Tab-separated table of C-alpha atoms and ligand atoms in Angstrom:
chain	number	residue	atom	x	y	z
A	1	MET	CA	2.509	45.312	-93.069
A	2	PHE	CA	0.075	43.841	-95.532
A	3	SER	CA	-1.148	40.709	-93.799
A	4	TYR	CA	-4.539	42.180	-92.819
A	5	ARG	CA	-7.411	41.183	-95.113
A	6	HIS	CA	-10.813	42.542	-94.189
A	7	ALA	CA	-12.463	39.560	-95.939
A	8	PHE	CA	-11.780	37.494	-92.793
A	9	HIS	CA	-13.626	39.982	-90.625
A	10	ALA	CA	-16.418	41.269	-92.892
A	11	GLY	CA	-19.729	41.454	-91.058
A	12	ASN	CA	-18.230	40.833	-87.597
A	13	HIS	CA	-19.327	42.742	-84.472
A	14	ALA	CA	-16.919	45.589	-85.256
A	15	ASP	CA	-18.434	45.996	-88.720
A	16	VAL	CA	-21.919	45.985	-87.182
A	17	LEU	CA	-20.973	48.917	-84.937
A	18	LYS	CA	-18.998	50.811	-87.606
A	19	HIS	CA	-21.488	50.372	-90.424
A	20	THR	CA	-24.532	51.124	-88.255
A	21	VAL	CA	-22.857	54.404	-87.254
A	22	LEU	CA	-21.852	55.098	-90.866
A	23	ILE	CA	-25.388	54.612	-92.158
A	24	ALA	CA	-27.029	56.706	-89.409
A	25	THR	CA	-24.469	59.479	-89.994
A	26	LEU	CA	-24.892	59.523	-93.766
A	27	GLN	CA	-28.666	59.382	-93.536
A	28	HIS	CA	-28.520	62.634	-91.617
A	29	LEU	CA	-25.900	64.306	-93.822
A	30	ILE	CA	-27.838	63.672	-97.045
A	31	GLN	CA	-30.874	65.524	-95.694
A	32	LYS	CA	-29.336	68.821	-96.842
A	33	ASP	CA	-29.367	69.482	-100.607
A	34	ALA	CA	-25.769	70.721	-100.824
A	35	ALA	CA	-23.320	68.144	-102.197
A	36	LEU	CA	-21.498	65.910	-99.741
A	37	ALA	CA	-17.969	64.521	-100.134
A	38	VAL	CA	-17.257	61.201	-98.440
A	39	LEU	CA	-13.590	60.325	-97.965
A	40	ASP	CA	-12.957	56.698	-96.961
A	41	THR	CA	-9.268	56.579	-95.988
A	42	HIS	CA	-9.061	52.771	-95.609
A	43	ALA	CA	-11.585	51.235	-97.974
A	44	GLY	CA	-10.916	47.485	-98.161
A	45	ALA	CA	-12.231	45.467	-101.118
A	46	GLY	CA	-15.723	46.996	-101.051
A	47	LEU	CA	-17.707	43.756	-101.349
A	48	TYR	CA	-17.164	40.431	-99.563
A	49	ARG	CA	-18.517	36.886	-99.982
A	50	LEU	CA	-19.843	35.539	-96.696
A	51	ASP	CA	-19.860	32.048	-98.216
A	52	GLY	CA	-16.283	32.385	-99.518
A	53	ASP	CA	-13.096	30.864	-98.073
A	54	TYR	CA	-12.041	33.850	-95.962
A	55	ALA	CA	-15.343	34.418	-94.174
A	56	SER	CA	-16.029	30.680	-93.788
A	57	THR	CA	-12.607	30.136	-92.197
A	58	SER	CA	-13.049	32.877	-89.624
A	59	GLY	CA	-16.794	32.461	-89.018
A	60	GLU	CA	-16.847	36.044	-87.691
A	61	ALA	CA	-19.954	37.106	-89.612
A	62	GLY	CA	-21.810	34.285	-87.832
A	63	ASP	CA	-21.331	36.192	-84.573
A	64	GLY	CA	-22.070	39.519	-86.271
A	65	ILE	CA	-24.466	40.423	-89.061
A	66	LEU	CA	-25.912	36.899	-89.316
A	67	ARG	CA	-27.178	37.028	-85.726
A	68	LEU	CA	-29.077	40.246	-86.491
A	69	LEU	CA	-30.757	38.785	-89.556
A	70	SER	CA	-32.656	36.321	-87.423
A	71	ALA	CA	-33.596	38.821	-84.671
A	72	PRO	CA	-37.362	39.383	-84.387
A	73	ALA	CA	-37.505	43.176	-83.888
A	74	LEU	CA	-34.702	45.650	-84.352
A	75	THR	CA	-34.309	49.273	-83.312
A	76	PRO	CA	-34.475	51.695	-86.296
A	77	ALA	CA	-30.690	52.185	-86.739
A	78	LEU	CA	-30.034	48.433	-86.646
A	79	GLN	CA	-32.972	47.784	-88.966
A	80	ASP	CA	-31.506	50.294	-91.454
A	81	TYR	CA	-28.170	48.471	-91.236
A	82	VAL	CA	-29.769	45.063	-91.836
A	83	ASP	CA	-31.845	46.486	-94.706
A	84	MET	CA	-28.650	47.872	-96.255
A	85	VAL	CA	-26.954	44.460	-96.157
A	86	ARG	CA	-30.107	42.764	-97.514
A	87	ALA	CA	-30.148	45.238	-100.430
A	88	PHE	CA	-26.912	43.622	-101.699
A	89	ASN	CA	-28.451	40.154	-101.632
A	90	GLN	CA	-31.199	38.409	-103.533
A	91	GLY	CA	-33.897	36.322	-101.896
A	92	SER	CA	-33.582	35.277	-98.293
A	93	SER	CA	-29.922	34.175	-98.247
A	94	THR	CA	-27.168	36.610	-97.281
A	95	LYS	CA	-24.002	35.805	-99.193
A	96	VAL	CA	-22.670	39.264	-99.961
A	97	TYR	CA	-21.516	41.784	-97.385
A	98	PRO	CA	-21.002	45.433	-98.395
A	99	GLY	CA	-17.982	47.275	-97.039
A	100	SER	CA	-17.874	50.968	-96.244
A	101	PRO	CA	-17.364	52.224	-99.854
A	102	PHE	CA	-20.428	50.360	-101.096
A	103	ILE	CA	-22.563	51.349	-98.120
A	104	ALA	CA	-21.664	54.999	-98.677
A	105	GLN	CA	-22.170	54.811	-102.421
A	106	ARG	CA	-25.644	53.309	-101.978
A	107	LEU	CA	-26.727	56.243	-99.813
A	108	LEU	CA	-25.150	59.081	-101.791
A	109	ARG	CA	-27.064	61.186	-104.293
A	110	ASP	CA	-25.942	61.884	-107.885
A	111	HIS	CA	-24.253	65.161	-106.991
A	112	ASP	CA	-22.307	63.727	-104.011
A	113	LYS	CA	-18.743	62.441	-104.365
A	114	LEU	CA	-16.936	59.448	-102.870
A	115	LYS	CA	-13.134	59.104	-102.700
A	116	VAL	CA	-11.815	55.788	-101.445
A	117	PHE	CA	-8.213	54.889	-100.602
A	118	GLU	CA	-6.731	51.392	-100.462
A	119	LEU	CA	-3.064	50.367	-100.285
A	120	HIS	CA	-3.202	46.551	-100.394
A	121	PRO	CA	-2.594	45.560	-104.047
A	122	THR	CA	-5.053	42.632	-103.997
A	123	ASP	CA	-7.812	44.522	-102.197
A	124	MET	CA	-7.162	47.510	-104.450
A	125	ARG	CA	-7.688	45.370	-107.553
A	126	ALA	CA	-10.863	43.867	-106.079
A	127	LEU	CA	-12.157	47.297	-105.072
A	128	ALA	CA	-11.469	48.848	-108.478
A	129	GLY	CA	-13.160	45.876	-110.175
A	130	ASN	CA	-16.199	46.082	-107.903
A	131	VAL	CA	-16.567	49.846	-108.389
A	132	ALA	CA	-16.238	49.444	-112.167
A	133	GLN	CA	-19.455	47.347	-112.108
A	134	LEU	CA	-21.420	50.223	-110.589
A	135	GLU	CA	-23.644	52.325	-112.814
A	136	ALA	CA	-22.614	55.368	-110.800
A	137	GLY	CA	-18.941	54.303	-110.933
A	138	ARG	CA	-17.740	57.723	-112.037
A	139	GLN	CA	-19.055	59.254	-108.829
A	140	VAL	CA	-16.468	57.119	-107.006
A	141	ALA	CA	-12.724	57.760	-107.226
A	142	VAL	CA	-10.643	54.724	-106.239
A	143	LEU	CA	-7.134	55.743	-105.198
A	144	HIS	CA	-4.225	53.353	-104.705
A	145	GLU	CA	-2.669	55.674	-102.136
A	146	ASP	CA	-1.970	56.056	-98.462
A	147	GLY	CA	-5.306	57.283	-97.108
A	148	PHE	CA	-3.743	59.216	-94.218
A	149	GLU	CA	-1.866	61.390	-96.711
A	150	GLY	CA	-4.237	61.273	-99.673
A	151	VAL	CA	-7.155	62.758	-97.765
A	152	LYS	CA	-5.320	66.082	-97.482
A	153	LYS	CA	-5.779	67.076	-101.095
A	154	PHE	CA	-9.580	66.797	-100.830
A	155	LEU	CA	-9.976	69.054	-97.799
A	156	PRO	CA	-11.729	71.394	-97.768
A	157	PRO	CA	-14.123	70.006	-100.398
A	158	PRO	CA	-15.635	72.496	-102.902
A	159	SER	CA	-19.118	71.969	-101.413
A	160	ARG	CA	-17.799	72.585	-97.856
A	161	ARG	CA	-19.538	69.424	-96.642
A	162	ALA	CA	-17.670	66.205	-95.923
A	163	LEU	CA	-17.586	62.994	-93.949
A	164	VAL	CA	-14.160	61.428	-93.401
A	165	LEU	CA	-14.259	57.768	-92.343
A	166	CYS	CA	-10.944	56.514	-90.974
A	167	ASP	CA	-10.868	52.743	-90.469
A	168	PRO	CA	-7.285	51.436	-90.481
A	169	SER	CA	-6.349	47.859	-89.686
A	170	TYR	CA	-3.962	49.044	-86.894
A	171	GLU	CA	-1.548	46.320	-87.975
A	172	ILE	CA	1.291	48.651	-87.220
A	173	LYS	CA	1.529	50.570	-83.963
A	174	SER	CA	2.143	53.839	-85.802
A	175	ASP	CA	-1.423	53.731	-87.221
A	176	TYR	CA	-2.745	55.069	-83.888
A	177	GLY	CA	-0.558	58.163	-84.055
A	178	ARG	CA	-1.244	58.600	-87.758
A	179	VAL	CA	-5.012	58.618	-87.116
A	180	LEU	CA	-4.595	61.393	-84.585
A	181	ASP	CA	-2.271	63.397	-86.857
A	182	MET	CA	-4.641	62.984	-89.810
A	183	VAL	CA	-7.664	64.187	-87.813
A	184	ALA	CA	-5.723	67.117	-86.320
A	185	ASP	CA	-4.439	68.172	-89.743
A	186	SER	CA	-7.865	67.714	-91.359
A	187	LEU	CA	-9.561	69.835	-88.702
A	188	LYS	CA	-7.132	72.636	-89.537
A	189	ARG	CA	-7.944	72.314	-93.224
A	190	PHE	CA	-11.686	71.857	-92.732
A	191	ALA	CA	-13.007	72.531	-89.255
A	192	THR	CA	-16.678	71.773	-89.950
A	193	GLY	CA	-16.233	68.311	-91.473
A	194	THR	CA	-17.559	65.206	-89.760
A	195	TYR	CA	-14.746	62.814	-88.776
A	196	ALA	CA	-15.494	59.197	-87.842
A	197	VAL	CA	-12.716	56.937	-86.531
A	198	TRP	CA	-13.037	53.224	-85.793
A	199	TYR	CA	-10.536	51.687	-83.353
A	200	PRO	CA	-10.061	48.306	-81.635
A	201	ILE	CA	-10.402	48.030	-77.866
A	202	ILE	CA	-7.490	45.777	-77.017
A	203	PRO	CA	-4.969	45.690	-74.160
A	204	ARG	CA	-2.461	47.971	-75.845
A	205	PRO	CA	-1.609	51.476	-74.562
A	206	GLU	CA	-1.966	53.132	-77.988
A	207	ALA	CA	-5.467	51.696	-78.440
A	208	HIS	CA	-6.477	52.785	-74.945
A	209	ASP	CA	-5.131	56.303	-75.518
A	210	LEU	CA	-6.604	56.964	-78.964
A	211	PRO	CA	-10.182	57.927	-77.935
A	212	ARG	CA	-8.826	59.982	-75.029
A	213	ARG	CA	-6.514	61.882	-77.372
A	214	LEU	CA	-9.255	62.376	-79.979
A	215	LYS	CA	-11.492	63.785	-77.251
A	216	THR	CA	-8.752	66.213	-76.153
A	217	LEU	CA	-8.343	67.280	-79.784
A	218	ALA	CA	-12.083	67.876	-80.189
A	219	VAL	CA	-12.397	69.780	-76.920
A	220	LYS	CA	-9.385	71.998	-77.696
A	221	ALA	CA	-10.838	72.763	-81.132
A	222	GLY	CA	-14.232	73.563	-79.566
A	223	LYS	CA	-15.924	70.782	-81.520
A	224	SER	CA	-18.714	68.418	-80.548
A	225	TRP	CA	-17.812	64.727	-80.230
A	226	LEU	CA	-19.441	61.338	-79.711
A	227	HIS	CA	-17.864	58.111	-78.512
A	228	ALA	CA	-19.640	54.741	-78.807
A	229	THR	CA	-18.208	51.372	-77.786
A	230	LEU	CA	-19.397	47.793	-78.109
A	231	THR	CA	-17.932	44.881	-76.140
A	232	VAL	CA	-18.977	41.335	-77.001
A	233	LYS	CA	-16.672	39.291	-74.770
A	234	ASN	CA	-13.908	39.241	-72.188
A	235	SER	CA	-10.450	40.359	-73.314
A	236	LYS	CA	-8.510	38.150	-70.881
A	237	LEU	CA	-6.133	35.441	-72.117
A	238	VAL	CA	-7.755	32.011	-72.476
A	239	GLU	CA	-5.997	28.650	-72.286
A	240	SER	CA	-6.476	26.527	-75.398
A	241	ALA	CA	-6.308	22.713	-75.703
A	242	ASP	CA	-2.536	22.779	-76.303
A	243	GLY	CA	-2.019	24.596	-72.993
A	244	GLU	CA	-1.061	27.868	-74.728
A	245	LYS	CA	-2.618	31.105	-73.502
A	246	ARG	CA	-4.161	33.109	-76.324
A	247	ARG	CA	-6.241	36.245	-76.748
A	248	PRO	CA	-9.810	35.307	-77.716
A	249	GLY	CA	-10.029	37.453	-80.913
A	250	LEU	CA	-11.230	41.050	-80.959
A	251	PRO	CA	-13.409	41.563	-77.865
A	252	ALA	CA	-14.559	45.158	-78.413
A	253	SER	CA	-14.270	48.252	-80.558
A	254	GLY	CA	-15.253	51.875	-80.621
A	255	MET	CA	-16.287	54.685	-82.926
A	256	PHE	CA	-15.184	58.225	-82.146
A	257	LEU	CA	-16.800	61.068	-84.094
A	258	ILE	CA	-15.982	64.755	-84.213
A	259	ASN	CA	-18.816	67.014	-85.392
A	260	PRO	CA	-21.292	64.088	-85.325
A	261	PRO	CA	-24.857	64.617	-86.572
A	262	PHE	CA	-27.020	65.800	-83.677
A	263	THR	CA	-29.388	62.885	-84.367
A	264	LEU	CA	-26.742	60.192	-83.879
A	265	LYS	CA	-26.777	59.986	-80.105
A	266	ALA	CA	-30.487	59.220	-79.897
A	267	ALA	CA	-30.205	56.609	-82.654
A	268	LEU	CA	-27.324	54.848	-80.867
A	269	LYS	CA	-28.924	55.131	-77.447
A	270	ASP	CA	-31.555	52.715	-78.736
A	271	ALA	CA	-29.329	50.592	-80.963
A	272	LEU	CA	-26.274	49.957	-78.750
A	273	PRO	CA	-28.009	48.003	-75.964
A	274	GLN	CA	-29.621	45.809	-78.594
A	275	MET	CA	-26.281	45.300	-80.371
A	276	ALA	CA	-24.689	44.205	-77.077
A	277	GLU	CA	-27.585	41.887	-76.313
A	278	LEU	CA	-27.705	40.240	-79.736
A	279	LEU	CA	-23.956	40.008	-80.293
A	280	GLN	CA	-22.832	38.986	-76.806
A	281	GLN	CA	-20.402	36.086	-76.631
A	282	ASP	CA	-20.154	35.975	-72.853
A	283	ARG	CA	-21.380	37.832	-69.773
A	284	HIS	CA	-18.838	40.644	-70.329
A	285	ALA	CA	-20.868	42.084	-73.230
A	286	ALA	CA	-21.435	45.810	-72.736
A	287	HIS	CA	-21.769	49.134	-74.488
A	288	SER	CA	-21.092	52.791	-73.751
A	289	LEU	CA	-22.152	56.078	-75.277
A	290	GLU	CA	-20.752	59.491	-74.394
A	291	SER	CA	-20.840	62.837	-76.096
A	292	GLY	CA	-19.924	66.419	-75.423
A	293	GLY	CA	-18.726	69.778	-76.653
A	294	GLY	CA	-20.010	71.908	-79.497
B	14	LIG	N1	-13.388	50.453	-94.174
B	14	LIG	C1	-13.566	49.095	-94.677
B	14	LIG	C2	-14.996	48.679	-94.400
B	14	LIG	O1	-15.583	49.145	-93.399
B	14	LIG	O2	-15.546	47.918	-95.179
B	14	LIG	C3	-12.604	48.126	-94.054
B	14	LIG	C4	-11.189	48.587	-94.077
B	14	LIG	S1	-10.028	47.498	-93.348
B	14	LIG	C5	-10.360	47.590	-91.652
B	14	LIG	C6	-8.547	48.444	-93.504
B	14	LIG	C7	-7.989	48.489	-94.935
B	14	LIG	O3	-6.994	49.502	-95.007
B	14	LIG	C8	-7.317	47.206	-95.393
B	14	LIG	O4	-7.927	46.781	-96.596
B	14	LIG	C9	-5.854	47.602	-95.635
B	14	LIG	O5	-5.284	46.946	-96.754
B	14	LIG	C10	-5.966	49.074	-95.911
B	14	LIG	N2	-4.799	49.908	-95.589
B	14	LIG	C11	-3.824	49.697	-94.662
B	14	LIG	N3	-3.023	50.781	-94.563
B	14	LIG	C12	-3.514	51.717	-95.434
B	14	LIG	C13	-3.166	53.069	-95.745
B	14	LIG	N4	-2.145	53.676	-95.137
B	14	LIG	N5	-3.921	53.727	-96.651
B	14	LIG	C14	-4.969	53.115	-97.268
B	14	LIG	N6	-5.358	51.843	-97.010
B	14	LIG	C15	-4.645	51.146	-96.100
């Protein structure tokens, strides 16, 4: 269960999509004075070295964030994302990549709250250590708990304003069903919260069904929704030198939001085509953006 380490994937194309959406969403939500609670159900280690062993082995950031850094002109949402990553680095080199807890913490105001859940013992230790270095560390609660379950006790939040980010590793098939159950249960507890789910687009029925089932949930609950996808390459099996057929790594991913900020669609309408163009790995690169309800 615990073989996934986000350090291998930090700053890849999926992080570019997820973190661009996270930043644009939070930027909107912090416009209102009332306190905001951010619940990050699957937090990871919080900060990653792009020059460390994990990232160097995978090279995934090279086809993700690092491509954007050298792009001449970016759309506003992508520029905000790149600026966020640069804010964690000194000078012109980019060695540190911020994960979702650190991105959220950087945007939150003093009266906002951040609760982050992480189950992996090593990532939990790294996360707690990284958060302890923050001046505003007390604003952040780091919980060594199952995020699908743990989120329940914080909904509804006292301020009645919350963003729930759900970003599992989907290592186990049951994660897909647990995402759906968590969002359904959370909507019952707190119908006006913003829910953002990342999922991989891979040839697996559960992955294919998840956005469809989230959409059904949103429509039945009378809620607005937004669905953005980014494809960087073909998902077909490729033959490697040893004659084995292998999948070519994650080809695409999506973000599904319920009660998204009304500003998000316009921001992504500009950013997604540029993401697909800059991050493409073959001619199958594509994007999609749909919304409805509300
Ligand atoms: N959200 C992070 C970011 O954007 O920087 C990345 C998270 S990573 C995709 C998923 C994390 O969830 C892994 O660190 C994994 O150890 C952790 N995890 C797996 N199952 C969990 C669970 N049930 N509750 C909390 N964390 C879990």
